[in-house]
Amino acid sequence: MTTWWRDIPLVARSLMTIRFLRSVSQGALAVDFVLYLHAMHWSAAAIGLLLMASGLTGALLSIVVGLISDQYGRKPFLLFYEAGLVLGTLLIVFTHLRIVLIVVAIFFAFGRGANGSSGPFAPAEQAWLASVIPPLRRGSLFSVNAALTFWGMAIGSFLAGVLPGFLTGTQPVVRFDPLFWLTIVIGVINAVQIWWTPEPKPQATEPVAENVSSIDETTLRHQENKALSLLALVNTINSLGVGLIAPLLPYWFSVRFGVGPKAIGPVYGLTFLLTGLSSLAIGKVSQRIGLMGSIVWPRFIGVIALISMAFMPSFLPAAILYILRSVVNRGSMGTRQAFSVSLVRDKRRGFASSLNAVSWTVPASIGPAIGGWLMGMGSLDWPFVLASALQLGYIVIFPRVMGQYDPTRGLSKSPLT
């Protein structure tokens, strides 16, 4: 075991491993679930509505989970998630009923490319991880966590290109079953790991990072609520832009260029592999230019790649731009998470994570319905144009609204920040 891994707190290592394994199954579903629905003759609009229902349901549940987990602990929620995921996926495999597929996909975010998160229970998981990592190390270690999930997604994406070929049945329900078995096996392994992972008791204060001495509770809560409200506002703009196109990209590749899992899977796999490296690099860069600069500049490059992608004449250049866009956009995920959990104290991190998740998930859930409707009407370019405009707006607004809350702002020399 290398030194850098041993230096990570034990519970944090366990949670990172759990999320890494979960991201493998999610990586496979991110590529193939939409193609599975397409092969079963679901329309683009119907697929978008299913993804929207999944996101909205997860958003509502995450608020409840965040609030309750702050009071009663985070571990029970993650155990419930893994057990429910295993049971629901088993029902899909053994019944192949459409209603079962819809319910399980909605509650467990099938096909949304969740980067290893535990669906509506992600606020509990993120708060648990933050509670065992020293505040000054969160930027770098959250980036490590993000890198591991991207590499897991990469493995899953490569598997997505080969698993449907193991069973040669003529019906999609047969050919795609190995994807669901992968989810079941990983869910069982993770449930066992969560059971054996100790959850520390909540800490009353964090004097090194929070600077809360001499500030009364009412004033402090007001400051935290203001910061969270502003973050929710700017997240809404960004997430709507992402949701318009990101979950539907496998469908777009298939319709626009006539390619399937064997072509799309390796592209997604390579993307996530490189994104993991990007996440580590951005985590280190954030220590030199600040969290804000490491969030804004990569996303600016991503916007240019996204709008260019829509007008590519063939699959190869479009795939290269997709890889570039994902590497720079998703690579900043760890620093964005570190930024959001630093806005409040430990005892409110479950709530903060859930509010952050809702402000991201609700607009991102509406996006696929709009994007799917546009694609169903024959417009394959407009979702890219609208998504790029919204994400550009986020780049301009985010540093101006949230720059005052960046604990590393003294490091940044960027005119945008």
Coordinates of C-alpha atoms in Angstrom, one line a residue:
M1 CA 0.0 0.0 0.0
T2 CA 1.4 3.3 -1.0
T3 CA 2.2 6.1 1.5
W4 CA -0.4 8.6 0.1
W5 CA -3.2 6.0 0.6
R6 CA -2.1 5.2 4.1
D7 CA -2.1 8.9 5.0
I8 CA -5.8 9.0 4.3
P9 CA -8.0 8.4 7.4
L10 CA -9.1 4.8 7.6
V11 CA -12.9 5.5 7.5
A12 CA -12.3 7.9 4.6
R13 CA -10.5 5.1 2.7
S14 CA -13.4 2.7 3.3
L15 CA -15.9 5.3 2.0
M16 CA -13.8 6.0 -1.0
T17 CA -13.5 2.3 -1.8
I18 CA -17.3 1.9 -1.5
R19 CA -17.9 4.7 -3.9
F20 CA -15.3 3.5 -6.3
L21 CA -17.0 0.1 -6.6
R22 CA -20.4 1.6 -6.9
S23 CA -19.1 3.8 -9.7
V24 CA -18.2 0.7 -11.7
S25 CA -21.8 -0.4 -12.0
Q26 CA -23.0 3.1 -12.5
G27 CA -20.4 3.6 -15.3
A28 CA -21.8 0.6 -17.2
L29 CA -25.4 1.8 -16.7
A30 CA -24.5 5.4 -17.8
V31 CA -23.6 4.1 -21.2
D32 CA -26.0 1.2 -21.7
F33 CA -29.2 2.0 -19.8
V34 CA -30.4 4.7 -22.2
L35 CA -29.4 2.4 -25.1
Y36 CA -31.3 -0.4 -23.4
L37 CA -34.4 1.7 -23.3
H38 CA -33.9 2.8 -26.9
A39 CA -33.6 -0.9 -27.9
M40 CA -36.9 -1.5 -26.2
H41 CA -38.4 1.2 -28.4
W42 CA -38.7 4.0 -25.8
S43 CA -38.9 7.4 -27.4
A44 CA -36.4 10.2 -26.6
A45 CA -39.1 12.1 -24.8
A46 CA -40.1 9.0 -22.7
I47 CA -36.4 8.5 -21.7
G48 CA -36.1 12.1 -20.8
L49 CA -39.2 12.0 -18.6
L50 CA -37.9 8.9 -16.8
L51 CA -34.6 10.6 -16.1
M52 CA -36.5 13.7 -14.9
A53 CA -38.7 11.6 -12.6
S54 CA -35.6 10.0 -11.2
G55 CA -33.9 13.3 -10.5
L56 CA -36.9 15.0 -8.9
T57 CA -37.6 12.0 -6.6
G58 CA -34.0 11.9 -5.6
A59 CA -34.0 15.6 -4.8
L60 CA -37.0 15.4 -2.6
L61 CA -35.7 12.4 -0.7
S62 CA -32.3 13.9 -0.3
I63 CA -33.7 16.8 1.7
V64 CA -35.2 14.4 4.2
V65 CA -32.1 12.3 4.3
G66 CA -29.8 15.3 4.9
L67 CA -31.9 16.6 7.8
I68 CA -32.4 13.2 9.5
S69 CA -28.8 12.0 9.0
D70 CA -27.5 15.1 10.9
Q71 CA -29.5 14.0 13.9
Y72 CA -29.3 10.2 13.8
G73 CA -26.2 9.3 11.8
R74 CA -25.3 8.6 8.2
K75 CA -24.5 4.9 8.2
P76 CA -28.1 3.5 8.3
F77 CA -29.1 5.4 5.2
L78 CA -26.3 4.0 3.1
L79 CA -27.1 0.4 4.3
F80 CA -30.7 1.0 3.3
Y81 CA -29.6 2.3 -0.1
E82 CA -27.4 -0.8 -0.9
A83 CA -30.0 -3.2 0.3
G84 CA -32.8 -1.6 -1.7
L85 CA -30.6 -1.4 -4.8
V86 CA -29.8 -5.1 -4.6
L87 CA -33.4 -6.1 -4.0
G88 CA -34.8 -3.8 -6.8
T89 CA -32.3 -4.9 -9.4
L90 CA -33.0 -8.6 -8.6
L91 CA -36.7 -7.9 -9.2
I92 CA -35.7 -6.4 -12.6
V93 CA -33.7 -9.4 -13.6
F94 CA -36.3 -12.0 -12.5
T95 CA -39.5 -10.2 -13.6
H96 CA -38.6 -7.9 -16.5
L97 CA -41.7 -6.0 -15.7
R98 CA -41.8 -2.4 -17.1
I99 CA -43.3 -1.0 -13.9
V100 CA -40.5 -2.6 -11.8
L101 CA -37.9 -1.2 -14.1
I102 CA -39.4 2.3 -13.9
V103 CA -39.7 2.3 -10.1
V104 CA -36.2 1.0 -9.5
A105 CA -34.7 3.3 -12.1
I106 CA -36.4 6.3 -10.5
F107 CA -35.3 5.6 -7.0
F108 CA -31.8 4.5 -7.8
A109 CA -30.9 6.9 -10.6
F110 CA -30.2 4.3 -13.3
G111 CA -28.5 5.8 -16.3
R112 CA -27.9 9.2 -14.8
G113 CA -24.1 8.8 -14.6
A114 CA -24.1 9.6 -10.9
N115 CA -20.3 9.2 -10.5
G116 CA -20.6 6.7 -7.7
S117 CA -23.0 8.7 -5.5
S118 CA -25.6 6.9 -3.5
G119 CA -28.6 8.6 -5.1
P120 CA -30.9 10.4 -2.7
F121 CA -28.7 9.2 0.2
A122 CA -25.6 11.0 -1.2
P123 CA -25.9 13.9 1.3
A124 CA -25.4 11.4 4.2
E125 CA -22.4 9.8 2.5
Q126 CA -20.8 13.2 1.6
A127 CA -21.3 14.5 5.2
W128 CA -19.9 11.3 6.6
L129 CA -16.8 11.6 4.5
A130 CA -16.3 15.3 5.3
S131 CA -16.6 14.5 9.0
V132 CA -13.5 12.3 9.0
I133 CA -11.3 14.5 6.8
P134 CA -9.4 17.4 8.4
P135 CA -10.7 20.7 6.9
L136 CA -7.4 21.8 5.4
R137 CA -7.1 18.5 3.5
R138 CA -10.6 18.4 2.0
G139 CA -9.8 20.0 -1.3
S140 CA -7.1 17.5 -2.1
L141 CA -8.8 14.4 -0.6
F142 CA -12.2 15.1 -2.2
S143 CA -10.3 15.3 -5.5
V144 CA -8.8 11.9 -4.8
N145 CA -12.3 10.6 -4.0
A146 CA -13.5 12.1 -7.3
A147 CA -10.6 10.6 -9.2
L148 CA -11.4 7.1 -7.8
T149 CA -15.0 7.4 -8.8
F150 CA -14.1 8.5 -12.3
W151 CA -11.7 5.5 -12.7
G152 CA -14.5 3.3 -11.5
M153 CA -16.8 4.8 -14.1
A154 CA -14.1 4.2 -16.7
I155 CA -14.0 0.5 -15.8
G156 CA -17.8 0.3 -16.0
S157 CA -17.9 2.1 -19.3
F158 CA -15.5 -0.3 -20.8
L159 CA -17.6 -3.2 -19.4
A160 CA -20.6 -1.6 -21.0
G161 CA -19.1 -2.3 -24.4
V162 CA -18.7 -6.0 -23.8
L163 CA -21.3 -7.2 -21.2
P164 CA -24.3 -7.0 -23.6
G165 CA -22.5 -9.4 -25.9
F166 CA -22.2 -12.2 -23.3
L167 CA -25.8 -13.3 -23.8
T168 CA -26.8 -13.5 -27.4
G169 CA -30.6 -13.6 -26.9
T170 CA -32.6 -11.6 -29.4
Q171 CA -34.5 -9.6 -26.8
P172 CA -32.8 -6.6 -25.1
V173 CA -34.1 -7.8 -21.7
V174 CA -31.8 -10.8 -22.2
R175 CA -28.8 -9.1 -23.7
F176 CA -28.6 -6.4 -21.0
D177 CA -29.0 -8.6 -18.0
P178 CA -25.3 -8.8 -17.2
L179 CA -25.3 -5.1 -16.5
F180 CA -27.9 -5.6 -13.7
W181 CA -26.0 -8.6 -12.3
L182 CA -22.9 -6.4 -12.0
T183 CA -25.0 -3.9 -10.0
I184 CA -26.3 -6.7 -7.7
V185 CA -22.8 -8.1 -6.9
I186 CA -21.3 -4.7 -6.2
G187 CA -24.3 -3.8 -4.1
V188 CA -23.8 -6.8 -1.9
I189 CA -20.1 -6.1 -1.5
N190 CA -20.7 -2.5 -0.5
A191 CA -23.4 -3.4 2.0
V192 CA -20.9 -5.6 3.8
Q193 CA -18.3 -2.9 3.8
I194 CA -20.7 -0.2 5.1
W195 CA -21.7 -2.6 7.9
W196 CA -18.1 -2.9 9.1
T197 CA -17.2 0.8 8.7
P198 CA -17.4 2.7 12.0
E199 CA -19.1 6.1 12.0
P200 CA -17.6 8.6 14.4
K201 CA -19.7 10.7 16.7
P202 CA -20.5 14.2 15.4
Q203 CA -18.1 16.9 16.6
A204 CA -19.6 19.9 18.3
T205 CA -17.1 22.4 16.9
E206 CA -14.2 22.7 14.4
P207 CA -12.2 25.6 15.7
V208 CA -9.4 25.4 13.2
A209 CA -11.6 25.7 10.1
E210 CA -14.8 27.3 11.2
N211 CA -13.7 30.4 13.2
V212 CA -17.0 30.3 15.2
S213 CA -15.8 31.4 18.6
S214 CA -17.4 34.8 19.6
I215 CA -20.2 34.5 17.0
D216 CA -23.6 33.5 18.4
E217 CA -25.6 30.6 16.9
T218 CA -28.3 32.8 15.3
T219 CA -25.8 35.0 13.5
L220 CA -23.8 32.1 12.3
R221 CA -26.8 30.2 11.0
H222 CA -27.9 33.3 9.1
Q223 CA -24.4 33.5 7.5
E224 CA -24.5 29.8 6.6
N225 CA -28.0 30.0 5.2
K226 CA -27.1 33.0 3.0
A227 CA -24.1 31.2 1.6
L228 CA -26.1 28.0 0.9
S229 CA -28.9 30.0 -0.7
L230 CA -26.5 31.8 -3.1
L231 CA -24.8 28.5 -3.9
A232 CA -28.2 26.9 -4.7
L233 CA -29.0 29.8 -7.0
V234 CA -25.9 29.5 -9.1
N235 CA -26.0 25.7 -9.1
T236 CA -29.5 25.9 -10.6
I237 CA -28.1 27.6 -13.7
N238 CA -25.3 25.2 -14.2
S239 CA -27.3 22.0 -13.5
L240 CA -30.0 22.9 -16.0
G241 CA -27.4 23.3 -18.6
V242 CA -25.7 20.0 -17.8
G243 CA -29.1 18.2 -17.6
L244 CA -30.2 19.3 -21.1
I245 CA -27.6 17.1 -22.8
A246 CA -25.4 15.0 -20.6
P247 CA -27.7 12.1 -19.7
L248 CA -28.9 11.9 -23.4
L249 CA -25.4 11.8 -25.0
P250 CA -25.4 8.1 -25.6
Y251 CA -28.7 8.4 -27.4
W252 CA -27.4 11.4 -29.3
F253 CA -24.3 9.5 -30.4
S254 CA -26.5 6.6 -31.5
V255 CA -29.0 8.7 -33.5
R256 CA -26.5 11.2 -35.0
F257 CA -23.8 8.8 -36.0
G258 CA -25.4 5.3 -35.9
V259 CA -23.1 3.9 -33.3
G260 CA -23.8 1.5 -30.4
P261 CA -22.3 0.3 -27.1
K262 CA -19.2 -1.1 -28.7
A263 CA -18.2 2.4 -29.9
I264 CA -19.7 4.5 -27.1
G265 CA -18.5 2.3 -24.2
P266 CA -14.7 2.7 -24.9
V267 CA -15.1 6.5 -25.4
Y268 CA -16.8 6.8 -22.0
G269 CA -14.2 4.6 -20.5
L270 CA -11.3 6.6 -21.8
T271 CA -13.1 9.8 -20.7
F272 CA -13.5 8.7 -17.1
L273 CA -10.0 7.4 -17.0
L274 CA -8.6 10.8 -18.1
T275 CA -11.0 12.6 -15.9
G276 CA -9.7 10.8 -12.8
L277 CA -6.2 12.1 -13.7
S278 CA -7.6 15.6 -14.3
S279 CA -9.3 15.5 -10.9
L280 CA -6.0 14.8 -9.1
A281 CA -4.3 17.6 -11.1
I282 CA -7.0 20.1 -10.4
G283 CA -6.9 19.2 -6.7
K284 CA -3.2 20.1 -6.6
V285 CA -3.7 23.2 -8.7
S286 CA -6.4 24.4 -6.3
Q287 CA -3.7 24.6 -3.6
R288 CA -1.8 27.1 -5.8
I289 CA -4.6 29.2 -7.5
G290 CA -7.4 28.6 -5.0
L291 CA -10.7 26.7 -5.2
M292 CA -12.5 29.3 -7.3
G293 CA -9.9 29.5 -10.1
S294 CA -9.8 25.7 -10.2
I295 CA -13.5 25.5 -10.7
V296 CA -14.1 28.4 -13.2
W297 CA -11.3 28.0 -15.8
P298 CA -11.8 24.2 -16.5
R299 CA -15.6 24.8 -17.0
F300 CA -14.8 27.6 -19.5
I301 CA -12.8 25.2 -21.6
G302 CA -15.7 22.7 -21.3
V303 CA -18.2 25.2 -22.7
I304 CA -16.1 25.7 -25.9
A305 CA -15.8 22.0 -26.4
L306 CA -19.5 21.4 -25.8
I307 CA -20.8 23.9 -28.4
S308 CA -18.2 22.7 -30.9
M309 CA -19.2 19.1 -30.4
A310 CA -22.8 19.7 -31.8
F311 CA -21.5 20.6 -35.2
M312 CA -19.0 17.8 -35.8
P313 CA -19.5 15.9 -39.1
S314 CA -18.5 12.4 -37.7
F315 CA -18.3 10.4 -34.6
L316 CA -14.5 10.6 -34.0
P317 CA -14.1 14.4 -33.7
A318 CA -17.3 14.6 -31.7
A319 CA -16.0 11.9 -29.4
I320 CA -12.7 13.7 -28.9
L321 CA -14.5 16.9 -28.0
Y322 CA -16.7 15.0 -25.6
I323 CA -13.6 13.6 -23.9
L324 CA -12.1 17.1 -23.6
R325 CA -15.3 18.6 -22.3
S326 CA -15.8 15.9 -19.7
V327 CA -12.2 15.8 -18.5
V328 CA -12.2 19.6 -17.7
N329 CA -15.8 19.8 -16.4
R330 CA -15.9 16.7 -14.2
G331 CA -12.3 17.1 -13.1
S332 CA -13.3 20.0 -10.9
M333 CA -16.0 17.9 -9.1
G334 CA -13.8 17.3 -6.1
T335 CA -12.9 20.9 -5.6
R336 CA -16.6 21.9 -6.0
Q337 CA -17.6 19.4 -3.3
A338 CA -14.8 20.7 -1.0
F339 CA -16.1 24.2 -1.5
S340 CA -19.7 23.4 -0.7
V341 CA -19.0 21.4 2.5
S342 CA -16.7 24.2 3.8
L343 CA -19.7 26.6 3.9
V344 CA -21.1 25.1 7.2
R345 CA -20.1 23.3 10.3
D346 CA -20.1 19.5 10.6
K347 CA -23.4 19.3 12.4
R348 CA -25.2 20.9 9.4
R349 CA -23.3 19.2 6.6
G350 CA -26.0 16.7 5.9
F351 CA -28.5 19.5 5.4
A352 CA -26.0 21.5 3.4
S353 CA -25.2 18.5 1.2
S354 CA -28.9 17.8 0.6
L355 CA -29.6 21.4 -0.3
N356 CA -26.7 21.4 -2.6
A357 CA -28.0 18.2 -4.1
V358 CA -31.5 19.5 -4.6
S359 CA -30.3 22.7 -6.2
W360 CA -28.3 20.6 -8.6
T361 CA -30.7 17.7 -9.1
V362 CA -34.0 19.4 -9.7
P363 CA -32.9 21.6 -12.7
A364 CA -30.7 18.7 -14.0
S365 CA -33.8 16.5 -13.9
I366 CA -35.9 18.9 -15.9
G367 CA -33.1 19.2 -18.5
P368 CA -33.4 15.7 -19.9
A369 CA -37.2 16.2 -20.5
I370 CA -36.5 19.4 -22.4
G371 CA -33.5 17.9 -24.3
G372 CA -35.4 14.7 -25.1
W373 CA -38.4 16.7 -26.4
L374 CA -36.1 18.8 -28.6
M375 CA -34.3 15.7 -30.0
G376 CA -37.7 13.9 -30.5
M377 CA -38.7 16.9 -32.6
G378 CA -35.6 16.3 -34.7
S379 CA -33.5 19.1 -33.3
L380 CA -30.2 17.5 -32.4
D381 CA -28.2 20.8 -32.1
W382 CA -30.4 23.1 -30.0
P383 CA -29.9 21.2 -26.7
F384 CA -26.1 21.9 -27.1
V385 CA -26.7 25.6 -27.8
L386 CA -29.0 26.1 -24.8
A387 CA -26.7 24.0 -22.5
S388 CA -23.6 26.0 -23.5
A389 CA -25.4 29.3 -22.9
L390 CA -26.5 28.3 -19.4
Q391 CA -23.1 27.0 -18.5
L392 CA -21.4 30.1 -19.7
G393 CA -23.8 32.1 -17.5
Y394 CA -22.7 30.0 -14.5
I395 CA -19.0 30.7 -15.3
V396 CA -19.7 34.5 -15.2
I397 CA -22.0 34.5 -12.1
F398 CA -20.3 31.9 -9.8
P399 CA -17.1 33.7 -8.9
R400 CA -18.9 37.0 -8.5
V401 CA -21.5 35.6 -6.1
M402 CA -19.5 32.9 -4.3
G403 CA -16.0 34.4 -4.4
Q404 CA -16.4 35.9 -0.9
Y405 CA -16.8 32.4 0.6
D406 CA -13.7 30.9 -0.9
P407 CA -11.3 30.0 1.9
T408 CA -8.4 30.0 -0.5
R409 CA -9.3 33.3 -2.4
G410 CA -6.0 34.9 -1.5
L411 CA -4.3 32.4 -3.7
S412 CA -6.2 33.3 -6.9
K413 CA -4.9 35.9 -9.3
S414 CA -7.6 35.3 -11.9
P415 CA -9.6 38.2 -13.2
L416 CA -12.6 35.9 -13.2
T417 CA -12.3 35.2 -9.5

